[in-house]
JSON list of C-alpha atoms and ligand atoms in Angstrom, two decimals:
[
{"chain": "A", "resi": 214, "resn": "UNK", "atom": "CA", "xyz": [7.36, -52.81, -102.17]},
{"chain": "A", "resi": 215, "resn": "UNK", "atom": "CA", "xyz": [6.35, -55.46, -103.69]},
{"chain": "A", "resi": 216, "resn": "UNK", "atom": "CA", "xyz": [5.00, -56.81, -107.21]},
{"chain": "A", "resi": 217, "resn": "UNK", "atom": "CA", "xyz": [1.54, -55.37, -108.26]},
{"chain": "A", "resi": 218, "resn": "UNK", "atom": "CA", "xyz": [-1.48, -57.48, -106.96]},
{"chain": "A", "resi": 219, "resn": "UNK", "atom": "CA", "xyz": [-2.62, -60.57, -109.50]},
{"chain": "A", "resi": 220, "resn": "UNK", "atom": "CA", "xyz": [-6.14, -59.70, -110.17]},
{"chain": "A", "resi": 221, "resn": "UNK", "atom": "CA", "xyz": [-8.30, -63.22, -109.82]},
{"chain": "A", "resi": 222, "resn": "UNK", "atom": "CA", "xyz": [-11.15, -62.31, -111.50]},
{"chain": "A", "resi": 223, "resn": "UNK", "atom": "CA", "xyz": [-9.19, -62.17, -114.95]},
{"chain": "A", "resi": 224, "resn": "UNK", "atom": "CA", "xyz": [-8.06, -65.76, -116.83]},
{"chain": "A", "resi": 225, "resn": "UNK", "atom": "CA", "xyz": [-5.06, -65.01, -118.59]},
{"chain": "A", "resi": 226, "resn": "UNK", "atom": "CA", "xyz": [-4.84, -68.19, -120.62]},
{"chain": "A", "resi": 227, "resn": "UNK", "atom": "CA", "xyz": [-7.22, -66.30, -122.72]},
{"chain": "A", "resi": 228, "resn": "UNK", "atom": "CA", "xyz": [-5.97, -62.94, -124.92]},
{"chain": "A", "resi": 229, "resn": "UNK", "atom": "CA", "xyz": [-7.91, -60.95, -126.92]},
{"chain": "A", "resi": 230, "resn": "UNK", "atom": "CA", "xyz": [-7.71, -58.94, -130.07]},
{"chain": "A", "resi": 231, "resn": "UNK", "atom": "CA", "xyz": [-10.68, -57.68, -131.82]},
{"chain": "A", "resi": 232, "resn": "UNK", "atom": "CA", "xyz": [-8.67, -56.66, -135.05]},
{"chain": "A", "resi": 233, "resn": "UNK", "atom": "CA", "xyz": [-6.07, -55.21, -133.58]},
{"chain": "A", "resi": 234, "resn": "UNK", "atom": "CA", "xyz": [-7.86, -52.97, -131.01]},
{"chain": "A", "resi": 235, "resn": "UNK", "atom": "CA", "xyz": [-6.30, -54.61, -127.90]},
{"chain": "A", "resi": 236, "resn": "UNK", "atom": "CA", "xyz": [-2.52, -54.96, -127.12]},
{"chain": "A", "resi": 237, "resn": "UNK", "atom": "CA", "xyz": [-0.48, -58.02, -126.70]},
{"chain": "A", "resi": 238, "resn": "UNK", "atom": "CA", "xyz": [-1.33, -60.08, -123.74]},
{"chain": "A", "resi": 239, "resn": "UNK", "atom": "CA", "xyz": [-4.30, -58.42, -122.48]},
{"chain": "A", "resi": 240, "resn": "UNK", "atom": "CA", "xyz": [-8.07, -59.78, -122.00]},
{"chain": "A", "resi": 241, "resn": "UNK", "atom": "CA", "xyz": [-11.03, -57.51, -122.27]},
{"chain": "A", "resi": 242, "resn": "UNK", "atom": "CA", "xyz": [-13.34, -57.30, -118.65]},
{"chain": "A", "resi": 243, "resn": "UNK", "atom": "CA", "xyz": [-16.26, -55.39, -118.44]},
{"chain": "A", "resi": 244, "resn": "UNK", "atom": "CA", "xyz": [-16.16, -55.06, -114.59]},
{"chain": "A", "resi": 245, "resn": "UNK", "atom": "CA", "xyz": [-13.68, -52.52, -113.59]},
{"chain": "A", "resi": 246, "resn": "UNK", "atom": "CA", "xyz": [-10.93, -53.30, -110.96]},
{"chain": "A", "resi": 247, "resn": "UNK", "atom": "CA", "xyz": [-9.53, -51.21, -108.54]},
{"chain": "A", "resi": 248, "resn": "UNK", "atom": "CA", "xyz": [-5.74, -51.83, -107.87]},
{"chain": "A", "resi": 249, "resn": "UNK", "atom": "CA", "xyz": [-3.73, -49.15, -105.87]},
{"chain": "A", "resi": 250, "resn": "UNK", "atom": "CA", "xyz": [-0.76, -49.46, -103.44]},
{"chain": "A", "resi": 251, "resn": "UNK", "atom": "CA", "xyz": [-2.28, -48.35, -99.95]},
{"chain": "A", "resi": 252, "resn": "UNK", "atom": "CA", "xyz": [-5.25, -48.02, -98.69]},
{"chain": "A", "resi": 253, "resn": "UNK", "atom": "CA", "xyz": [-8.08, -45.03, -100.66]},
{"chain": "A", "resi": 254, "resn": "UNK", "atom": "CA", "xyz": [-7.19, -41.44, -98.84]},
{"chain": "A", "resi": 255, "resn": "UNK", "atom": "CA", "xyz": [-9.83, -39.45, -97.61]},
{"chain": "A", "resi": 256, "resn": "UNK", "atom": "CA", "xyz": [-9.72, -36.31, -99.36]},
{"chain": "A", "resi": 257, "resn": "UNK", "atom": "CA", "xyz": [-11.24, -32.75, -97.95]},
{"chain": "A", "resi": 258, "resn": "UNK", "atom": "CA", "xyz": [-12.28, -30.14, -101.03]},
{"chain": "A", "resi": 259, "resn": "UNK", "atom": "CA", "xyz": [-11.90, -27.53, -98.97]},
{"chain": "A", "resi": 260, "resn": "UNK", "atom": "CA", "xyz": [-8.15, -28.07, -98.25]},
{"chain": "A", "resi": 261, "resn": "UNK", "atom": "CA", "xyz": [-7.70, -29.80, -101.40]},
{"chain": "A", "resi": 262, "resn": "UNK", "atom": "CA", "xyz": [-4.61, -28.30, -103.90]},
{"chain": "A", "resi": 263, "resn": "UNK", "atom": "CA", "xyz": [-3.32, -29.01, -106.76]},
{"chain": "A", "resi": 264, "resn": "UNK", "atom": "CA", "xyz": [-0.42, -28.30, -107.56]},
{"chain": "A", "resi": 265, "resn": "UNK", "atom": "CA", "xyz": [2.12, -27.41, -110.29]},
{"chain": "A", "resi": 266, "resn": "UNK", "atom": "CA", "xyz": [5.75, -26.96, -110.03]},
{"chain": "A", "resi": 267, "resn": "UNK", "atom": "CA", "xyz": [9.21, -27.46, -111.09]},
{"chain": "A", "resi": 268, "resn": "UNK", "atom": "CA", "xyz": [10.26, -26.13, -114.99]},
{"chain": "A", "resi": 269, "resn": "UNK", "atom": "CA", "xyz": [6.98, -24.13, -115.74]},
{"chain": "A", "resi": 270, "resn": "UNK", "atom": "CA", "xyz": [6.51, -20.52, -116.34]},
{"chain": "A", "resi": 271, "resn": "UNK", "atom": "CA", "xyz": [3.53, -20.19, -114.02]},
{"chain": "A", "resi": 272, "resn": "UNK", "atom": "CA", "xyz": [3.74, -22.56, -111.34]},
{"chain": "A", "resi": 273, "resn": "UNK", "atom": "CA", "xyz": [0.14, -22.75, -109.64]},
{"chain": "A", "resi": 274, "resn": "UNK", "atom": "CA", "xyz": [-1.71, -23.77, -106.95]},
{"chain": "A", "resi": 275, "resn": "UNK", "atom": "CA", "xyz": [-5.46, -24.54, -107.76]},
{"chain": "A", "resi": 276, "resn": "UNK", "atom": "CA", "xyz": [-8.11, -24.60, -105.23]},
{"chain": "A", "resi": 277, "resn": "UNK", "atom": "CA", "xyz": [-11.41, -27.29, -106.02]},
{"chain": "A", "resi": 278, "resn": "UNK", "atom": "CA", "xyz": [-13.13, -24.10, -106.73]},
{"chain": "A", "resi": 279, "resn": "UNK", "atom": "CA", "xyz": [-10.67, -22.97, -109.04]},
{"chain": "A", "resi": 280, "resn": "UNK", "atom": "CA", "xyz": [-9.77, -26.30, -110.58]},
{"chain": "A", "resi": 281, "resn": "UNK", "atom": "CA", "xyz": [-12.87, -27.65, -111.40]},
{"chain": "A", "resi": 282, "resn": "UNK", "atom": "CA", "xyz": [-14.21, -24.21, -112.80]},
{"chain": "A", "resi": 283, "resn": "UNK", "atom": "CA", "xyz": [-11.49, -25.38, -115.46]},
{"chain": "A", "resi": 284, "resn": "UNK", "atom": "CA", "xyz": [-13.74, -26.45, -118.81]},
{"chain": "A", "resi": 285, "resn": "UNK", "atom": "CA", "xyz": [-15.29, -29.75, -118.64]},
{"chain": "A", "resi": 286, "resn": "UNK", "atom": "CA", "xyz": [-14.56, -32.31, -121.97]},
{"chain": "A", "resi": 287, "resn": "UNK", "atom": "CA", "xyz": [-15.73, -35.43, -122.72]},
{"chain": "A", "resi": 288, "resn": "UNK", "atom": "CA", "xyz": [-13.35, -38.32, -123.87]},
{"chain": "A", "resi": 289, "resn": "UNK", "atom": "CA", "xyz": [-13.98, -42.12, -125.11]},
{"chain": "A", "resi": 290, "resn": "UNK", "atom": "CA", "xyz": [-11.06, -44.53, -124.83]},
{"chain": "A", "resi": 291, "resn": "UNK", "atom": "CA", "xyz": [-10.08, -47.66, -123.92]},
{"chain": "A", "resi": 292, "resn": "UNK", "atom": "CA", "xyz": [-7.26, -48.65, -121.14]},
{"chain": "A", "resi": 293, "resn": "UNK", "atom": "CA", "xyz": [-5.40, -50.79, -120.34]},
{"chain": "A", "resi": 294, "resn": "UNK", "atom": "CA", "xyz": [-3.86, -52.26, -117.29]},
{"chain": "A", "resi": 295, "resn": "UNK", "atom": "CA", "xyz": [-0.67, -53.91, -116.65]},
{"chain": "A", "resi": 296, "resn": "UNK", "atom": "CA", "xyz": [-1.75, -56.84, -114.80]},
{"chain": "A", "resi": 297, "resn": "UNK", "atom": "CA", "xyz": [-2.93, -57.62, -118.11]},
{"chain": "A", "resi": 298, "resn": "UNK", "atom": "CA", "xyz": [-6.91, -56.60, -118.67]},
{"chain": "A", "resi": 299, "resn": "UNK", "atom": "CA", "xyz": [-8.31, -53.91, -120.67]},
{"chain": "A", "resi": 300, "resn": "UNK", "atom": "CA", "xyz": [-11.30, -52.15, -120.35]},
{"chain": "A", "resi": 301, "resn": "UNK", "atom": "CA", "xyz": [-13.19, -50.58, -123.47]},
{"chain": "A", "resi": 302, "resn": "UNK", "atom": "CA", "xyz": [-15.20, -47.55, -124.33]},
{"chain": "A", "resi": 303, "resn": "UNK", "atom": "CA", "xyz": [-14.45, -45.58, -121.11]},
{"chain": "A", "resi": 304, "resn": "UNK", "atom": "CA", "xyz": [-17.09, -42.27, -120.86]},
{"chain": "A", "resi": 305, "resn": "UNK", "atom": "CA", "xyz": [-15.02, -40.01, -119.07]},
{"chain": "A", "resi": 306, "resn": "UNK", "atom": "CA", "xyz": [-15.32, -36.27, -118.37]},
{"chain": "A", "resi": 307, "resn": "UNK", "atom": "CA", "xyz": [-12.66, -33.74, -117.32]},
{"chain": "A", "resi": 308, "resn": "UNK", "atom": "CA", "xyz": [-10.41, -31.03, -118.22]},
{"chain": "A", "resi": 309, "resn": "UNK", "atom": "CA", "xyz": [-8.09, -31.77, -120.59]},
{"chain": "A", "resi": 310, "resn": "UNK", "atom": "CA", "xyz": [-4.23, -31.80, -119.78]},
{"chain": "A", "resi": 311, "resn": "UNK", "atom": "CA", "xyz": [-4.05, -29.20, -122.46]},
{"chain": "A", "resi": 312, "resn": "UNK", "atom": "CA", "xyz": [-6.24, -27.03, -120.96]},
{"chain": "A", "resi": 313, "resn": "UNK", "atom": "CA", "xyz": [-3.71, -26.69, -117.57]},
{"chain": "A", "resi": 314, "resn": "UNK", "atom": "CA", "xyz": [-0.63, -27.09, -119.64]},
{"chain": "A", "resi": 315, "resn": "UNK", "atom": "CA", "xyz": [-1.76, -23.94, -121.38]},
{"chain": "A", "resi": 316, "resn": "UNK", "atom": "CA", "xyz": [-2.05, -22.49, -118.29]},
{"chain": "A", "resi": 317, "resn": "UNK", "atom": "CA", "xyz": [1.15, -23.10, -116.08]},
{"chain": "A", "resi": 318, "resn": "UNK", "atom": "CA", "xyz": [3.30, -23.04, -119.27]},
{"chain": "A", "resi": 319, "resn": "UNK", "atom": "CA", "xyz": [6.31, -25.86, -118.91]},
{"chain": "A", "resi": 320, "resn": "UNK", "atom": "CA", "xyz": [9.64, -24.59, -120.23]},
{"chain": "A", "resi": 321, "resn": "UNK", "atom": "CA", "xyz": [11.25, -26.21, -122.96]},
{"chain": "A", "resi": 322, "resn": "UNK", "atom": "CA", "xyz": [13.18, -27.78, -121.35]},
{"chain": "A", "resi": 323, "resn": "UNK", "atom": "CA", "xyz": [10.65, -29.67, -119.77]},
{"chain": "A", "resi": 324, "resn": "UNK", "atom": "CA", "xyz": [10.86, -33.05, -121.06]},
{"chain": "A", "resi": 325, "resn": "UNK", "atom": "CA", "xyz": [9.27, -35.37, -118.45]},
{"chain": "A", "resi": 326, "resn": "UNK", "atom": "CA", "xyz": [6.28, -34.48, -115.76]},
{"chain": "A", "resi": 327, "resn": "UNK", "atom": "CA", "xyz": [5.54, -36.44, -112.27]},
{"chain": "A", "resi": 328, "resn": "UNK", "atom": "CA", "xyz": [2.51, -36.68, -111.23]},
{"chain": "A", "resi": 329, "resn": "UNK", "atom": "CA", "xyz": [1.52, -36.51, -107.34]},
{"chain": "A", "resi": 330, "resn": "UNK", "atom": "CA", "xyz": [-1.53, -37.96, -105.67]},
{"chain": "A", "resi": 331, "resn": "UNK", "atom": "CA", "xyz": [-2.73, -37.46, -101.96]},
{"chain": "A", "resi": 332, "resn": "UNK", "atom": "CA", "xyz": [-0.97, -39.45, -99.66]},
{"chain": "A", "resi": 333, "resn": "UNK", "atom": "CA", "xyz": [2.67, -39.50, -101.89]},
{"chain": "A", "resi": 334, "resn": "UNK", "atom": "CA", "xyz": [1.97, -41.84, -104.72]},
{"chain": "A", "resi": 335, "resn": "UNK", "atom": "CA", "xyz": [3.60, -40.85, -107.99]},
{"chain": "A", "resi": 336, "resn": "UNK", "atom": "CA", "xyz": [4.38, -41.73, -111.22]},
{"chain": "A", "resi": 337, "resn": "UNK", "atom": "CA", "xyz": [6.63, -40.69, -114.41]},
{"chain": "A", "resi": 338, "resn": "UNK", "atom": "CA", "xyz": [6.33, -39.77, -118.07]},
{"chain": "A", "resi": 339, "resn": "UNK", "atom": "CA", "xyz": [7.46, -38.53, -120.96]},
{"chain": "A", "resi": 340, "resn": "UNK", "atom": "CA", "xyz": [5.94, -34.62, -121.00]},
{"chain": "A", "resi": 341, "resn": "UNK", "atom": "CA", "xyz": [5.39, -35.34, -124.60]},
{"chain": "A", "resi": 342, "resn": "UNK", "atom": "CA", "xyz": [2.94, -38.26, -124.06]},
{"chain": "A", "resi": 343, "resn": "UNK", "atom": "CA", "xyz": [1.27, -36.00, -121.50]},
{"chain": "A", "resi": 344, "resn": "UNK", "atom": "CA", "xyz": [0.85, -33.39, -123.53]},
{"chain": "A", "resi": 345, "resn": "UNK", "atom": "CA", "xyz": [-1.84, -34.94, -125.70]},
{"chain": "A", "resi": 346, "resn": "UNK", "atom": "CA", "xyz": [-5.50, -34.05, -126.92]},
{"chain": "A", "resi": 347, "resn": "UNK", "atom": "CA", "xyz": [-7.22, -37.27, -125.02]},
{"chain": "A", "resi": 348, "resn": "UNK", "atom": "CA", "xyz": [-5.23, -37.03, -122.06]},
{"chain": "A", "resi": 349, "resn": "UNK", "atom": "CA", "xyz": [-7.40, -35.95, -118.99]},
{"chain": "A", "resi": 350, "resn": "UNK", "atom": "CA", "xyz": [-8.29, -34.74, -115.63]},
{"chain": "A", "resi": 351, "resn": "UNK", "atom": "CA", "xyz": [-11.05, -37.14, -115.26]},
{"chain": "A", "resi": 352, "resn": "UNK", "atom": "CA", "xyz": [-14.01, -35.87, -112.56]},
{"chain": "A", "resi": 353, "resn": "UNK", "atom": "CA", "xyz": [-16.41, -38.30, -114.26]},
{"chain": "A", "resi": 354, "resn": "UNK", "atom": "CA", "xyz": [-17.00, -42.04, -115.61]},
{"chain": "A", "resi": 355, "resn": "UNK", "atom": "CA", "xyz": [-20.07, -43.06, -117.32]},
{"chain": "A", "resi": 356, "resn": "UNK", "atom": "CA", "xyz": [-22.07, -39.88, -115.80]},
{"chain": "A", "resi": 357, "resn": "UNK", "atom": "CA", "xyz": [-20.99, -40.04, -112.77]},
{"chain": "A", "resi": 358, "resn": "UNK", "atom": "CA", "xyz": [-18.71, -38.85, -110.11]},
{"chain": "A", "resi": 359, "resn": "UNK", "atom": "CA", "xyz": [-15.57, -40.85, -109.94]},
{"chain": "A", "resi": 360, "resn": "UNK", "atom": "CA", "xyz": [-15.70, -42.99, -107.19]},
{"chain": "A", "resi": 361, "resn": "UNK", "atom": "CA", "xyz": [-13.28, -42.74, -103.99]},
{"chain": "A", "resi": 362, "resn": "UNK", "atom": "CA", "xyz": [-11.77, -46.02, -105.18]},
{"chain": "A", "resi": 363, "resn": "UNK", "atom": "CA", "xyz": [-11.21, -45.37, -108.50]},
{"chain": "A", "resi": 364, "resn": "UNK", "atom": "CA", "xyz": [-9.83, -41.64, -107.49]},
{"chain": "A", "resi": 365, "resn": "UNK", "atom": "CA", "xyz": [-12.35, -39.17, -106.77]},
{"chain": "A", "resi": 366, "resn": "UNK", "atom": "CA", "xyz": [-12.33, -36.07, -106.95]},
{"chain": "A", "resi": 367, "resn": "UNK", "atom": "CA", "xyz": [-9.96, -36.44, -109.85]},
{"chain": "A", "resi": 368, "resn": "UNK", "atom": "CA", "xyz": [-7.16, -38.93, -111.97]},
{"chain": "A", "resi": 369, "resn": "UNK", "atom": "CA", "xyz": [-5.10, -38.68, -114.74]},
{"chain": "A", "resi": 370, "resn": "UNK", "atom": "CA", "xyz": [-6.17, -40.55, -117.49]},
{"chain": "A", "resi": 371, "resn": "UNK", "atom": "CA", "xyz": [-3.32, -40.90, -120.57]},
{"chain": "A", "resi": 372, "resn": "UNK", "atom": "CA", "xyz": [-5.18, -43.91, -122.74]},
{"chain": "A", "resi": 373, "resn": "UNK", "atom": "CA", "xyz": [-2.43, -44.63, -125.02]},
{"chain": "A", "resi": 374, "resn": "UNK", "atom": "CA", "xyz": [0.11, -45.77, -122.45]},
{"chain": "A", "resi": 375, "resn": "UNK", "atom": "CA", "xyz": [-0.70, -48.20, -119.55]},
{"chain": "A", "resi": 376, "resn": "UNK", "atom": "CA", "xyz": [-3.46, -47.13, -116.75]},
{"chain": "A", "resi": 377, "resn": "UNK", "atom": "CA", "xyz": [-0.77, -47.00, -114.44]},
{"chain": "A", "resi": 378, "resn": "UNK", "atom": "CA", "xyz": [0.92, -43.63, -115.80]},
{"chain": "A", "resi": 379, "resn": "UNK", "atom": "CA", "xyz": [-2.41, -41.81, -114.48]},
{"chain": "A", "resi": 380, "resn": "UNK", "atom": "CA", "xyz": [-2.49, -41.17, -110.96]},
{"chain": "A", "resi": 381, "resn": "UNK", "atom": "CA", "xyz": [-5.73, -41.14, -108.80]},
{"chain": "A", "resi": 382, "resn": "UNK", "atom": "CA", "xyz": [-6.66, -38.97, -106.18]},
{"chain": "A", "resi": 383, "resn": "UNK", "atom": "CA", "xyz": [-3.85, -36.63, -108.51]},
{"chain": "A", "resi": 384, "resn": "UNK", "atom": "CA", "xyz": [-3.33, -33.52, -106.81]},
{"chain": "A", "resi": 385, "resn": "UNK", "atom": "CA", "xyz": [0.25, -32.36, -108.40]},
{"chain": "A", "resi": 386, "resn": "UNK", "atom": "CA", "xyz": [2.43, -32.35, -111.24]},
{"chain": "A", "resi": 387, "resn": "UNK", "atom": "CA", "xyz": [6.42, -31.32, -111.18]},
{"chain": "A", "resi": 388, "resn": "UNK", "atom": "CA", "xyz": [7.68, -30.91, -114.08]},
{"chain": "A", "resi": 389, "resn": "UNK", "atom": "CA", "xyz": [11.55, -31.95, -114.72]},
{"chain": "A", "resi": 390, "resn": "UNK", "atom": "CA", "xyz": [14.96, -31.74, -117.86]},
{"chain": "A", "resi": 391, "resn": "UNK", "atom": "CA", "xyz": [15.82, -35.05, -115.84]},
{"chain": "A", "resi": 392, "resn": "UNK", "atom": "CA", "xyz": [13.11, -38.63, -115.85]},
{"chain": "A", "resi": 393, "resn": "UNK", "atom": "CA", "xyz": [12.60, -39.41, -112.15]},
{"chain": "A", "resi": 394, "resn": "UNK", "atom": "CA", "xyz": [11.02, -43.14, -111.41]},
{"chain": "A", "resi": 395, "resn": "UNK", "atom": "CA", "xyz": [7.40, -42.84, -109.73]},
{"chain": "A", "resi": 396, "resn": "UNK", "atom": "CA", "xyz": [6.60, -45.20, -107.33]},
{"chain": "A", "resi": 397, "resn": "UNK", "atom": "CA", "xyz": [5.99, -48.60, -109.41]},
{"chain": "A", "resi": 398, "resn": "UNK", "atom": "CA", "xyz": [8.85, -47.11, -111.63]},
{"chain": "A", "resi": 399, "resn": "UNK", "atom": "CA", "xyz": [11.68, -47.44, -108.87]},
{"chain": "A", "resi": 400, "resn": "UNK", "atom": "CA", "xyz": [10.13, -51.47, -108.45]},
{"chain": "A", "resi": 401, "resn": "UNK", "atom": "CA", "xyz": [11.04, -52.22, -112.09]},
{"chain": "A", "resi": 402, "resn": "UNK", "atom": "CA", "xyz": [8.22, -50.78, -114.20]},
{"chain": "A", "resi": 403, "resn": "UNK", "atom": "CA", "xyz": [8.87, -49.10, -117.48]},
{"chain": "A", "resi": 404, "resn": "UNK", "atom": "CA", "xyz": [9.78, -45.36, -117.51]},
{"chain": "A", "resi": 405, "resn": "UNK", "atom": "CA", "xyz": [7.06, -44.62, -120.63]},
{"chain": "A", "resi": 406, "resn": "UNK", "atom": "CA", "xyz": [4.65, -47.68, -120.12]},
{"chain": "A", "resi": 407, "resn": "UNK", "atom": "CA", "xyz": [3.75, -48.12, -124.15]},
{"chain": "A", "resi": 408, "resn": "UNK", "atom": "CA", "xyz": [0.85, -51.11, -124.11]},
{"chain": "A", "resi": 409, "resn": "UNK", "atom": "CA", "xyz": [1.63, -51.63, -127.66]},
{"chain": "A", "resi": 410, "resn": "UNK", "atom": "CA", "xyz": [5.41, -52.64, -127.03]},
{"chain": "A", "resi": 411, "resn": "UNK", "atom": "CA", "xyz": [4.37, -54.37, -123.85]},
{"chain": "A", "resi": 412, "resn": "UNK", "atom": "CA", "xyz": [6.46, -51.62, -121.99]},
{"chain": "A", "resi": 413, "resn": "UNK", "atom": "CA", "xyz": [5.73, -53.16, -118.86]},
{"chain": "A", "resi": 414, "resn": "UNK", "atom": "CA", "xyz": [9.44, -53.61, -116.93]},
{"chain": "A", "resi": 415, "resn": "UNK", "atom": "CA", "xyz": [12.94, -52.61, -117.69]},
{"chain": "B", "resi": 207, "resn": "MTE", "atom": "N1", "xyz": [-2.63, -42.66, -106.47]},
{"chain": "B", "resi": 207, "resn": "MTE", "atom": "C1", "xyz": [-2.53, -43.83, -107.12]},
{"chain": "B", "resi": 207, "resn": "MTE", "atom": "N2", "xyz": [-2.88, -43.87, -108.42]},
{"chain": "B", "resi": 207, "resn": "MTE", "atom": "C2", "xyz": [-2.78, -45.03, -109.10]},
{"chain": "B", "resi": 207, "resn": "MTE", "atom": "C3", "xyz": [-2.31, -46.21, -108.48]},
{"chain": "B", "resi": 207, "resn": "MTE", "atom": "C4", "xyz": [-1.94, -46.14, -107.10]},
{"chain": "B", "resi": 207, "resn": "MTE", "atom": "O1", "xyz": [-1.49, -47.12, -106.48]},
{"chain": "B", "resi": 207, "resn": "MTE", "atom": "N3", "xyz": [-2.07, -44.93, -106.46]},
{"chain": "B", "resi": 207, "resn": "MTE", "atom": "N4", "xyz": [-2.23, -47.38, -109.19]},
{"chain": "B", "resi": 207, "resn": "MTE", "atom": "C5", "xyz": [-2.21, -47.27, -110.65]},
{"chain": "B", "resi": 207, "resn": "MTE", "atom": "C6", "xyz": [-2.46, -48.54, -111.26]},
{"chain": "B", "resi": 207, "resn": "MTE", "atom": "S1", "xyz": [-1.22, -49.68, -111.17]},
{"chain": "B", "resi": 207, "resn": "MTE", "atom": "C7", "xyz": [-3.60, -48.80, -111.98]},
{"chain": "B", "resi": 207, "resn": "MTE", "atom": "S2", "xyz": [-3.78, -50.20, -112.89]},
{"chain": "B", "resi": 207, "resn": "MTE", "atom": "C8", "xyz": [-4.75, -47.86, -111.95]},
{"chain": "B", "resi": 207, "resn": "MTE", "atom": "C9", "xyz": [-5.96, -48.58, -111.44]},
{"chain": "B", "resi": 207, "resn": "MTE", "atom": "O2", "xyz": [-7.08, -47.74, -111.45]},
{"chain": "B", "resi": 207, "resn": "MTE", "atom": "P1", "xyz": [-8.48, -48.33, -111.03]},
{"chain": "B", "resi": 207, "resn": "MTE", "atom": "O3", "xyz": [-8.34, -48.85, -109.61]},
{"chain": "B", "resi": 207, "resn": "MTE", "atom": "O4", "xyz": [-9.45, -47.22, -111.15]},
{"chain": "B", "resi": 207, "resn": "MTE", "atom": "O5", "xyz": [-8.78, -49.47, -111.97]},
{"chain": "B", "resi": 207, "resn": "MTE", "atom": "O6", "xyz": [-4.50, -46.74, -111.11]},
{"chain": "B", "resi": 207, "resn": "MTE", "atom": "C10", "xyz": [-3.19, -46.23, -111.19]},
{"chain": "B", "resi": 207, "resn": "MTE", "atom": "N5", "xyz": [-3.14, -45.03, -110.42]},
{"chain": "B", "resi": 208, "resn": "MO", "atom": "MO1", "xyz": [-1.85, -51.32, -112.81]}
]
């Protein structure tokens, strides 16, 4: 495994700020980038699952019928990736993390969550940044269906902490007493990922 890919269409002799809205170090694009380790998985609905395990009281397995029956939000936020750009104003609509938390019920002794995606990627955080009222399932960005690249049929999106603690094409979480590096996590990237503290190694 190697480092993350440099993105080339970004300068990063020049930072941004806009009183205070954007984090140390990054630069605002308007395009969005797709980065991912791997190549984009082809993913079937019908045999799609998502699923929930490890310290929960109901662990679940959620058809596409079933998940995305789940009430649909809508969110605005910014993220930020990084490789060092952020993106502003994001439209995105999904179900809320709330809204399947309250549903498979993690223990208390819960204290950090993994999230799976199709094909084995992962990645780690604190179950207490998860568990927060603008964290999503996203199904949609700027009215429209994600797109395979940037996860479809659904990704985790967790705003305040770098874009790389949600996982595309998600289709798990596990939740564990014990943090357990995701995939970019065992190469050296932070365990929480905080934007604002330039979390970005360890
Ligand atoms: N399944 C999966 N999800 C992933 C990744 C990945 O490699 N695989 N990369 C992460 C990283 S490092 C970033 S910056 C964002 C990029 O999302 P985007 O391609 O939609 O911009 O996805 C995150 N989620
Ligand atoms: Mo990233």
């Amino acid at each position: 495994m190697g480092p993350m890919p440099i993105l080339r269409d970004v300068k990063i002799r020049e930072r941004d700020d806009l009183g205070g809205r954007v984090p140390p170090a990054q630069v605002v694009t308007k395009a969005w980038p797709v980065l991912h380790s791997g190549s984009v998985p082809t993913v079937d609905l019908e045999h799609w699952r998502f699923k929930v395990d490890g310290l929960v009281d109901e662990p679940r397995s959620f058809t596409w019928d079933e998940f995305s029956a789940l009430p649909i939000e809508p969110r605005k936020n910014d993220i930020h990736c990084v490789t060092h750009w952020s993106k502003l104003d994001n439209e995105w609509e999904g179900i809320p993390v709330r809204r399947v938390l309250s549903l498979v019920k993690p223990k208390p002794e819960a204290k950090f969550v993994l999230q799976r995606a199709v094909g084995g990627w992962t990645t780690n955080l604190p179950v207490e940044d998860f568990d927060r009222e603008e964290n999503l399932f996203a199904l949609r960005h700027s009215g429209e269906p994600l797109s395979k690249e940037h996860g479809w049929p659904c990704r985790v999106v967790v705003p305040h902490l770098y874009f790389w603690k949600g996982a595309k094409w998600v289709n798990g979480l596990t939740f564990l007493a014990v943090d357990q590096a995701g995939f970019w996590e065992r190469s050296g990237y932070h365990m929480r990922g905080d934007p604002w503290k330039e979390e970005r190694f360890r």
